[in-house]
Coordinates of C-alpha atoms in Angstrom, one line a residue:
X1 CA 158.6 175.4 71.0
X2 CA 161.5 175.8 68.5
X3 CA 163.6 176.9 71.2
X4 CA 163.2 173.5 72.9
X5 CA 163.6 171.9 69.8
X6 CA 167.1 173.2 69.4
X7 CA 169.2 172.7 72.3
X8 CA 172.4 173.9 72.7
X9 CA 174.5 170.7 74.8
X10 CA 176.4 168.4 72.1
X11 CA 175.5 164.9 71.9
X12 CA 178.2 162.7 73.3
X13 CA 178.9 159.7 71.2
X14 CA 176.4 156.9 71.8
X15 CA 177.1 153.7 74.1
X16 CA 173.9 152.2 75.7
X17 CA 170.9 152.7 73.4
X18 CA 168.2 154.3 71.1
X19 CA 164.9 154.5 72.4
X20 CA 161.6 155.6 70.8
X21 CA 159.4 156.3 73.7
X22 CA 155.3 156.5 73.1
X23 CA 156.2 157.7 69.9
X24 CA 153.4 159.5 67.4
X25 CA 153.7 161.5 64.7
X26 CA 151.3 163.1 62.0
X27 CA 152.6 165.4 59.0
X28 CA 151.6 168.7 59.1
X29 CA 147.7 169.4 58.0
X30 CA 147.0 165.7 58.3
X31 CA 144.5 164.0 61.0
X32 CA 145.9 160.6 60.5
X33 CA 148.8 159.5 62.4
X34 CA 151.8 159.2 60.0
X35 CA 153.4 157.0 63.2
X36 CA 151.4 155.6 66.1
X37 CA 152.6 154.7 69.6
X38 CA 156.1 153.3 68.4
X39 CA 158.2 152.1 71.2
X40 CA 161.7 150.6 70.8
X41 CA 165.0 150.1 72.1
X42 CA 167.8 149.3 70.0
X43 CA 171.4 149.0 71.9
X44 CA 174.6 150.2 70.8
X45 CA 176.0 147.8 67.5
X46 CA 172.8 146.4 67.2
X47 CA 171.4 145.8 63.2
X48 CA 167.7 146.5 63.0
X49 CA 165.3 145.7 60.3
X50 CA 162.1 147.1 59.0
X51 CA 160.1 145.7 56.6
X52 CA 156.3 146.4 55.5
X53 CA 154.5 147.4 52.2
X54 CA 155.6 151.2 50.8
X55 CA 153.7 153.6 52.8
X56 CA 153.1 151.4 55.8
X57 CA 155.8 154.2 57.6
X58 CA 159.5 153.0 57.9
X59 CA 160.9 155.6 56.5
X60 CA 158.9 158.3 58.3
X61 CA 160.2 156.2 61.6
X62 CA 164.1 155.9 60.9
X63 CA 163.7 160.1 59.4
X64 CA 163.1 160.7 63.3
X65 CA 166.3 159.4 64.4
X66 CA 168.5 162.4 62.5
X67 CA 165.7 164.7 63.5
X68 CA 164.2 165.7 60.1
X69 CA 161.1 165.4 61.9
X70 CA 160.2 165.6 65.3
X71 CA 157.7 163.3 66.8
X72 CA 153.9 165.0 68.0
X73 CA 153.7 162.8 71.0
X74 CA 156.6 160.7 72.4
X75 CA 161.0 161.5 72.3
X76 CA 163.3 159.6 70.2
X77 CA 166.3 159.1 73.2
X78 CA 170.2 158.3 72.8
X79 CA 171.4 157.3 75.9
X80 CA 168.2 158.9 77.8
X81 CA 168.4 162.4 76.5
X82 CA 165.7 163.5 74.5
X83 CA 167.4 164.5 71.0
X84 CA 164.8 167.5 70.7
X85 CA 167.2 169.4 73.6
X86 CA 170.0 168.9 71.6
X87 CA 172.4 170.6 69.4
X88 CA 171.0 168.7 65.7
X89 CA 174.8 169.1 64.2
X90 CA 176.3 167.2 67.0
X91 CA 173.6 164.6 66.8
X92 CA 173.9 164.3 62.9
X93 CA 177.8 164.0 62.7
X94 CA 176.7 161.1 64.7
X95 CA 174.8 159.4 62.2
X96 CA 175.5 158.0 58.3
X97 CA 173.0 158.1 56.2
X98 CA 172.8 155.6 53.0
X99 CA 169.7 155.8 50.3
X100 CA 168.1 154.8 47.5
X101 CA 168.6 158.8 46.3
X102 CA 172.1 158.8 46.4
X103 CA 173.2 162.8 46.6
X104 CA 176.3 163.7 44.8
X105 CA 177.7 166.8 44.1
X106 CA 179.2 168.4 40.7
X107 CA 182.8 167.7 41.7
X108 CA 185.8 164.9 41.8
X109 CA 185.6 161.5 43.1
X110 CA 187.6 162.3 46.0
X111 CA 185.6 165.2 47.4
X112 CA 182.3 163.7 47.3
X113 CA 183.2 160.8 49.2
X114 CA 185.7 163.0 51.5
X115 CA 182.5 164.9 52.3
X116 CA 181.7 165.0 55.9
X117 CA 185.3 164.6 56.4
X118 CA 187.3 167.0 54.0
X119 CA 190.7 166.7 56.3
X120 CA 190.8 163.0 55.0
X121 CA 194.2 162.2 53.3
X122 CA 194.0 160.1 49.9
X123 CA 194.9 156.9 51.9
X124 CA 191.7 157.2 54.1
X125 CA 189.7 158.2 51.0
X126 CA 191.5 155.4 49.1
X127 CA 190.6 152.5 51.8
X128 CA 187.2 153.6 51.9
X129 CA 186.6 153.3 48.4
X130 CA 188.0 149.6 48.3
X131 CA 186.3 149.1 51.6
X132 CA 183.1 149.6 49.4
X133 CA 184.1 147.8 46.4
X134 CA 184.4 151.7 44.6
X135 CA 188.1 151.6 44.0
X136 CA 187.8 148.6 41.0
X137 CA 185.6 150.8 38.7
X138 CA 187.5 154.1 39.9
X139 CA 190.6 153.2 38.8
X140 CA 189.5 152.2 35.5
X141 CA 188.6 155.9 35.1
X142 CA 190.8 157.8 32.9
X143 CA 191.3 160.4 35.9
X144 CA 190.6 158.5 39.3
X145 CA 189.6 160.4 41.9
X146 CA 190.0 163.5 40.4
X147 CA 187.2 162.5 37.7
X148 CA 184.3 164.7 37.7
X149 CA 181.0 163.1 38.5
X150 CA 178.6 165.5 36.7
X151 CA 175.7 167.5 38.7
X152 CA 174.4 164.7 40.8
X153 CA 176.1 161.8 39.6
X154 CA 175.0 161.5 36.2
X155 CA 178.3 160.8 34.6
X156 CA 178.0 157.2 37.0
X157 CA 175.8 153.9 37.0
X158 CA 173.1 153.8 39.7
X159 CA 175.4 151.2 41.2
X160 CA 178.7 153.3 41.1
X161 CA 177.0 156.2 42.8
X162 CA 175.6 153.9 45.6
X163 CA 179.2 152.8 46.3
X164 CA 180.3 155.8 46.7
X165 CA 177.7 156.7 49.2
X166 CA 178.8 153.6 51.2
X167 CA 182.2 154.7 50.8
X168 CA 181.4 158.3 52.5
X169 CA 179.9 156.8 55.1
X170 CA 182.6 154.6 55.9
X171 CA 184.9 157.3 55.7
X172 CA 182.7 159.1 58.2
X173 CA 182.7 155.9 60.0
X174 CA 179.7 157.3 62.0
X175 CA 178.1 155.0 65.4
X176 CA 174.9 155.1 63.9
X177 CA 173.4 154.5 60.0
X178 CA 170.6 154.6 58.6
X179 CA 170.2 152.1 55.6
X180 CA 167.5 152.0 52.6
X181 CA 169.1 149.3 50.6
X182 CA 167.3 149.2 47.8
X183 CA 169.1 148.5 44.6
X184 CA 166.2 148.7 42.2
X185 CA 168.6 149.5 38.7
X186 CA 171.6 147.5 39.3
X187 CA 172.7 144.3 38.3
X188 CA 173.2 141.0 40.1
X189 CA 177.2 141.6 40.2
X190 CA 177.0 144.9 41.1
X191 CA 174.4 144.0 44.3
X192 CA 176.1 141.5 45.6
X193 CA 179.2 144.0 45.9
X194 CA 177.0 146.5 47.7
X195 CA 175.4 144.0 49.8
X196 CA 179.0 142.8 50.6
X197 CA 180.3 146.9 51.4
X198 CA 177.1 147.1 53.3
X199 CA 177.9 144.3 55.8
X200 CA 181.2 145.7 56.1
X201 CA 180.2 148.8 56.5
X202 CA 177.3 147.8 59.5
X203 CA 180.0 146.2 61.3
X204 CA 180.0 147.4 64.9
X205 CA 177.7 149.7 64.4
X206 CA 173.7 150.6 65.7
X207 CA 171.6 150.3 62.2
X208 CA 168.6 150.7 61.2
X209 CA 167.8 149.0 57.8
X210 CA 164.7 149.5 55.7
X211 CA 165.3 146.3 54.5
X212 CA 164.7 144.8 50.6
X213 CA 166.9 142.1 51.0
X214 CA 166.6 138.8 52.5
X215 CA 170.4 138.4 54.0
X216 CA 169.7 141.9 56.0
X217 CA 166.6 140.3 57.3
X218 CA 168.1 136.6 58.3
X219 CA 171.5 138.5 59.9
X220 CA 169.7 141.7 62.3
X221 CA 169.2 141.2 66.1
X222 CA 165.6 142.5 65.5
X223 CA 162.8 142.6 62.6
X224 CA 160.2 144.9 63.1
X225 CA 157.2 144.8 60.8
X226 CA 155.7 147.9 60.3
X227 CA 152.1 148.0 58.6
X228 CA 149.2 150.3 59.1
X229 CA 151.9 152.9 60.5
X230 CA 153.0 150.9 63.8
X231 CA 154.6 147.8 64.5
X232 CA 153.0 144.8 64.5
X233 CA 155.5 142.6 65.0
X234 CA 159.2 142.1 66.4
X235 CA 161.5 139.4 66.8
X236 CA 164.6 137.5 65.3
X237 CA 163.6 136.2 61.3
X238 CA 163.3 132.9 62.9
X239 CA 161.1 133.7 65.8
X240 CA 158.7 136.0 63.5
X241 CA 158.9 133.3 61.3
X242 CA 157.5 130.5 63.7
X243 CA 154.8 132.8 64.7
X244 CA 153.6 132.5 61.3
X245 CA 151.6 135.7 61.2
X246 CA 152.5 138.9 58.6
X247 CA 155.6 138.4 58.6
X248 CA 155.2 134.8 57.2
X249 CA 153.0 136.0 54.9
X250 CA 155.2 138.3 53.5
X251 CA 158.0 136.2 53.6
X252 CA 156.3 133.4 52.1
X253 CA 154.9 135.3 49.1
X254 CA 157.6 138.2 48.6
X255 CA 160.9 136.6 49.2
X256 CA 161.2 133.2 48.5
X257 CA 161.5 134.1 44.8

């Protein structure tokens, strides 16, 4: 079984679609399904959204796309090969990954953000970090990139470490991301910057969102509302909106404050 779980062909680079096909998944030692019968295609530069209460199973579903599980029934499919057969490194370097639980190492500026791409020159790294609205408080620092972030980060604001993650990423500049945008300790400036790198950084690109905010929601080509671990729903914010089922609901009582 693990054998088939790690192939050995490289991933080319996407350019139809991601598909989850009959997908289920339960965690190991459980008997309820973490995931149940999830099917969905998303095609190449498309912006997905999930929404759905904590624990209804969004971020189980997007944690199947870098294979850090692997689905019980079902395949998750780029381009119609099953990612189970293969190589995971060639499928990962294919995908950017952007979370609440920003992970930083002990070292400068410029090498967390270079990482994934280390050969990037100080221009690159430089245009990345304006790209994601990083550069203005990084140059305010007494040594710039070469500023020492502290094990994980601490030496930076929540905000300033989640701009560097977008930052990374762009530098990456990955075909596929994986977005949980929430921006629980920041303040209004400092969100609307992110939310501003974030649109930049989705640009052209296949995403899949776990969504907090409303503009996310309003711009994707698809909302999917996940509750009870599947999806109940899917459509354009204005078509789920004129159903006026859960998604209403939600909308109606969670976001119009």
């Amino acid at each position: 079984e693990l054998a088939k779980d790690e192939g050995k062909t490289s991933l080319p680079p996407i350019t139809k679609n991601l598909e989850f096909s009959g997908v289920k998944f339960l965690y190991e030692g459980s008997d309820e399904p973490a995931l149940h019968q999830i099917n969905l295609t998303v095609n190449v530069g498309e912006v997905v959204a999930f929404v759905g209460a904590s624990g209804s199973g969004k971020t189980t579903l997007v944690s199947l796309v870098p294979r850090f599980y692997r689905p019980t029934e079902g395949a998750v499919k780029i381009d119609g090969e099953d990612i189970r057969l293969v190589d995971r490194s060639s499928l990962r370097r294919q995908i950017g990954i952007v979370s609440q639980e920003t992970v930083l190492f002990d070292d400068t500026i410029r090498n967390n953000i270079a990482y994934g791409r280390p050969d990037a020159t100080e221009d690159a790294v430089i245009e990345a970090a304006r790209a994601a609205f990083a550069w203005e408080f990084i140059e305010r620092l007494p040594r710039g990139l070469n500023t020492l972030v502290g094990e994980n980060g601490l030496r930076l604001s929540g905000g300033q470490r989640q701009r560097l993650a977008i930052a990374r990423a762009i530098l990456r500049d990955p075909p596929i991301l994986i977005l949980d945008e929430a921006t629980s300790s920041v303040d209004t400036r400092t969100e609307m910057h992110i939310q501003e790198a974030l649109l930049r950084l989705m640009e052209g690109r296949t995403a899949f969102v776990i969504a907090h905010r409303l503009s996310t929601i309003q711009n994707a080509d698809q909302v999917l509302v996940v509750n009870d671990h599947q999806i109940i729903e899917k459509g354009s914010h204005q078509q789920l909106l004129e159903m006026r089922g859960f998604y209403y609901d939600l909308y109606m009582s969670q976001f119009r404050r």
